Amino acid sequence: MSYLLPNEFVTKMVDAGESKIYMSTRDTLIRAFMAGAILALAAVFAVSVAVATGSPLLGAVLFPVGFCMLYLMGFDLLTGVFMLTPLALLDRRAGVTVPQVLRNWGLVFLGNFAGALTVAFMMSFIFTYGYNTDGGAIAAKVAAIGESRTVGYAQYGAAGWFTIFIRGMLCNWMVSLGVVGAMVSTSVSGKVIAMWMPIMLFFFMGFEHSVVNMFLFPFSLIMGGNFSIADYFIWNEIPTALGNLVGGLAFTGLTLFSTHYKTAPKRQLANRAPLNTAEAKTA
C-alpha cells in the first residue's frame, strides 16, 4: 500500500525533525545549499516561462518541479525545518533542545542563502553575457518584482510589514503541506502529486517564501532593482521568514501533531450502556 495513515506519517514527521537535529554540520550545510540552489533555478525557470508565454499561471504550474527535485534528493529548506524540528522538541526526544533547534535553523538559513545567492550570480552572468548587456525582459521582470515587494510594501508602513508577514504564513502553510504530502505516500508518483498541488497554489497566489526570495531579491539588485539591501531584509526577508515559521508550525506541524500524535482520549457517550444492552438482546 502506498498510503500511510495519519498517525504513521506524523510519526515520520517527528522522526524527521529529530534526525535533522542530529545531522552533522557538514551535511546540514550541503543539503541546505543544494536546496536553495535548486529552488532558485526553479524560480528563474518559472519566471522565464511566465515572461515567454505571458501566462503567470503556466509558470506557477511548472514551478513545483524544483521543489519535487530537492525533496526527492533529501535536501532541506528553511521552511521545512521550521515545521519539523520543533515537533521533536515537543515530543521530548533525547538531546533535542531549543539551542539545538536554533542551531539547525541557523545552518539551514546560511546554506539556503549561499545556494540561492550562487545561482543569482550565475544567472545574472548568463543573462547579461558577463555584465555587458541589460539582461533583457526576464531581468527587467525580476527587478520589478524586487521593487514592488520591498519598497512597495514599505509605503504602507506597519500595515505593509504585516502584509508580508501574513503572506509568509500562508506560504508555509501550503509549502509545509507539500512536505507532509511527500510523507503520506511511499511511491515517487504519489509523493510528486501530493507535493505539486500546494506548491503551485502558493506560487501563483504570490505568497512570500523566504528561500525563493533569497534568490529573487539579490538577483533583482544585481539586475538594477531600485531598492537597497536594508530594504530587502527589513521589508521582505525578515517578516517573510517569521511568517513562514508561524504558518508552517502553527497551521501544519502543531495541528497534525496534536490530533494525530498526541490524540485526545475518546469521549464517553451517555447512551453507551443502552446501546450495549440492545446489542446484548440481539445477540
XYZ file of C-alpha atoms in Angstrom:
283
model
C 0.000 0.000 0.000
C 1.462 3.405 -0.988
C -0.551 5.448 1.515
C 0.374 5.935 5.164
C -2.259 6.547 7.820
C -2.176 9.940 9.583
C -0.667 8.591 12.816
C 2.038 6.860 10.758
C 3.106 9.876 8.714
C 3.003 12.214 11.706
C 5.384 9.824 13.493
C 7.627 10.172 10.423
C 7.447 13.954 10.812
C 8.667 13.761 14.421
C 11.401 11.274 13.496
C 12.500 13.539 10.623
C 12.700 16.522 12.954
C 14.880 14.556 15.355
C 17.192 13.301 12.593
C 17.793 16.848 11.357
C 18.895 17.919 14.829
C 21.449 15.080 14.932
C 22.719 15.722 11.388
C 26.359 16.842 11.145
C 27.171 20.476 10.384
C 28.744 19.491 7.063
C 25.727 17.528 5.848
C 23.273 20.176 7.057
C 25.093 22.896 5.107
C 25.498 20.793 1.944
C 21.836 19.773 1.869
C 20.667 23.313 2.593
C 22.977 24.771 -0.081
C 21.633 22.395 -2.718
C 18.024 23.045 -1.706
C 18.498 26.811 -2.015
C 20.234 26.465 -5.381
C 17.629 24.141 -6.893
C 14.713 26.252 -5.686
C 16.417 29.334 -7.158
C 16.719 27.595 -10.532
C 13.047 26.634 -10.336
C 12.130 30.249 -9.612
C 14.033 31.635 -12.583
C 12.560 28.842 -14.715
C 9.024 29.770 -13.675
C 9.629 33.481 -14.317
C 11.151 32.661 -17.728
C 8.092 30.598 -18.651
C 5.717 33.335 -17.474
C 7.581 36.028 -19.439
C 7.885 33.912 -22.606
C 4.229 32.820 -22.637
C 2.613 35.807 -20.942
C 0.906 33.342 -18.568
C 1.788 33.571 -14.836
C -0.433 30.532 -14.294
C 1.760 28.363 -16.519
C 4.838 29.497 -14.593
C 3.138 28.524 -11.329
C 2.082 25.166 -12.730
C 5.699 24.332 -13.603
C 7.481 25.846 -10.561
C 6.882 22.798 -8.267
C 9.319 20.744 -10.364
C 12.156 22.311 -8.359
C 10.528 21.564 -5.008
C 9.927 17.942 -6.004
C 13.542 17.509 -7.133
C 15.079 18.873 -3.963
C 12.747 16.897 -1.718
C 13.359 13.614 -3.525
C 17.120 14.223 -3.230
C 16.785 14.649 0.548
C 17.766 18.340 0.665
C 16.483 20.770 3.316
C 14.691 24.105 3.115
C 14.351 26.543 5.985
C 10.570 26.348 5.604
C 10.665 22.586 6.160
C 12.852 22.556 9.275
C 10.750 25.407 10.731
C 7.871 22.913 10.821
C 9.630 19.590 11.603
C 12.323 20.217 14.232
C 10.019 21.748 16.912
C 7.945 18.557 16.829
C 10.930 16.539 18.092
C 11.353 19.142 20.835
C 7.686 18.883 21.828
C 7.972 15.087 21.904
C 10.945 15.476 24.283
C 13.298 13.433 22.142
C 16.649 12.901 23.853
C 19.201 15.619 23.072
C 16.702 17.860 21.273
C 16.797 21.282 22.950
C 15.879 24.832 21.990
C 19.538 25.794 21.289
C 19.897 22.721 19.062
C 16.746 23.652 17.113
C 18.007 27.227 16.665
C 21.395 25.892 15.563
C 19.712 23.809 12.863
C 17.639 26.768 11.656
C 20.738 28.979 11.513
C 22.764 26.474 9.497
C 19.916 25.780 7.076
C 19.376 29.531 6.610
C 23.055 30.034 5.775
C 23.102 27.058 3.403
C 19.904 28.081 1.607
C 21.127 31.661 1.272
C 24.523 30.601 -0.098
C 22.892 28.295 -2.665
C 20.346 30.877 -3.809
C 22.978 33.626 -3.977
C 25.284 31.435 -6.055
C 22.528 30.829 -8.603
C 21.654 34.550 -8.588
C 25.209 35.418 -9.625
C 25.403 32.645 -12.221
C 22.061 33.543 -13.817
C 22.856 37.258 -13.826
C 26.137 36.491 -15.590
C 24.307 34.409 -18.195
C 21.517 36.913 -18.842
C 23.959 39.820 -19.245
C 26.711 37.979 -21.138
C 29.156 38.695 -18.340
C 27.519 42.005 -17.324
C 27.831 43.515 -20.830
C 24.088 43.851 -21.578
C 20.994 44.831 -19.595
C 19.652 41.289 -19.110
C 16.530 41.604 -21.254
C 12.858 41.078 -20.354
C 13.399 38.451 -17.662
C 15.884 40.619 -15.764
C 13.517 43.588 -16.028
C 10.632 41.450 -14.735
C 12.609 40.228 -11.702
C 13.866 43.746 -10.953
C 10.267 44.983 -10.975
C 9.239 42.143 -8.615
C 12.030 43.084 -6.212
C 10.973 46.732 -6.117
C 7.254 46.055 -5.714
C 7.806 43.539 -2.902
C 10.141 45.729 -0.821
C 9.573 49.461 -1.252
C 6.083 48.603 -2.488
C 5.293 47.238 0.981
C 7.306 49.926 2.788
C 4.999 52.725 1.601
C 2.243 51.244 3.792
C 4.392 51.216 6.955
C 3.410 48.710 9.657
C 0.426 47.516 7.603
C 2.790 46.699 4.748
C 5.147 44.797 7.095
C 2.279 42.689 8.450
C 1.028 42.095 4.918
C 4.359 40.423 4.138
C 4.206 38.503 7.431
C 0.747 37.109 6.659
C 1.770 36.265 3.088
C 4.684 34.360 4.640
C 2.325 32.498 6.986
C 0.044 31.468 4.150
C 3.027 30.440 2.064
C 4.480 27.993 4.538
C 1.059 26.665 5.425
C 0.957 25.438 1.833
C 4.662 24.545 1.481
C 4.718 22.511 4.689
C 1.632 20.657 3.476
C 3.756 19.755 0.455
C 6.471 18.413 2.780
C 3.902 16.372 4.702
C 2.251 15.254 1.479
C 5.510 13.661 0.399
C 5.500 11.635 3.618
C 1.931 10.434 3.068
C 2.928 8.292 0.112
C 5.670 5.689 -0.304
C 5.701 5.889 -4.127
C 7.537 8.532 -6.153
C 4.445 9.380 -8.218
C 2.323 9.724 -5.090
C 4.890 11.994 -3.427
C 5.144 14.221 -6.509
C 1.370 14.617 -6.850
C 0.975 15.388 -3.142
C 3.755 17.997 -3.278
C 2.735 19.628 -6.553
C -0.678 20.976 -5.609
C 0.097 23.167 -2.546
C 3.378 24.418 -4.047
C 1.612 25.523 -7.241
C -1.029 27.281 -5.158
C 1.452 29.316 -3.083
C 3.494 30.388 -6.111
C 0.522 31.532 -8.178
C -1.016 33.399 -5.237
C 2.174 35.413 -4.775
C 2.736 34.313 -1.177
C 6.187 35.036 0.263
C 8.723 32.195 0.562
C 11.918 33.092 2.397
C 14.168 30.801 0.333
C 12.727 31.780 -3.065
C 13.246 35.397 -2.008
C 16.899 34.666 -1.173
C 17.293 34.337 -4.937
C 14.766 36.825 -6.300
C 15.915 39.879 -4.373
C 19.714 39.562 -4.712
C 19.141 38.797 -8.418
C 16.869 41.815 -8.674
C 19.511 44.044 -7.046
C 22.166 42.794 -9.463
C 19.793 43.493 -12.360
C 19.313 47.092 -11.232
C 16.315 46.918 -8.929
C 15.761 50.285 -7.241
C 15.929 49.239 -3.586
C 18.674 48.621 -1.020
C 19.952 45.556 0.815
C 18.430 47.006 4.005
C 15.053 47.332 2.191
C 15.303 43.668 1.235
C 15.894 42.440 4.775
C 13.556 44.819 6.636
C 10.728 44.901 4.110
C 10.835 41.331 2.929
C 13.227 38.639 4.211
C 12.746 39.128 7.968
C 8.916 39.336 8.008
C 8.718 36.584 5.405
C 10.908 34.216 7.462
C 8.933 34.953 10.631
C 5.653 34.395 8.783
C 6.992 31.121 7.317
C 7.896 29.970 10.840
C 4.477 30.737 12.310
C 2.473 29.448 9.344
C 4.300 26.142 8.939
C 4.459 25.371 12.628
C 1.004 26.548 13.704
C -1.164 25.540 10.747
C 0.540 22.282 9.773
C 3.030 20.960 12.340
C 1.160 21.596 15.579
C -2.283 20.728 14.243
C -1.195 17.336 12.913
C 0.980 16.654 15.973
C -1.789 17.455 18.456
C -4.574 15.498 16.771
C -2.780 12.502 15.211
C 0.260 12.018 17.516
C -0.981 13.299 20.881
C -4.578 12.323 20.237
C -7.031 13.271 22.994
C -8.929 10.459 24.836
C -12.167 9.384 23.170
C -15.449 10.767 24.535
C -17.640 8.698 26.850
C -21.168 8.857 25.403
C -24.231 8.825 27.681
C -26.161 6.272 25.566
C -23.290 3.842 25.518
C -24.887 1.493 28.136
C -28.378 1.231 26.489
C -26.708 0.510 23.154
C -24.747 -2.327 24.730
C -27.989 -3.700 26.246
C -29.734 -3.697 22.878
C -26.765 -5.373 21.302
C -26.848 -7.986 24.053
C -30.556 -8.694 23.440
C -29.972 -9.054 19.737
C -27.203 -11.471 20.430
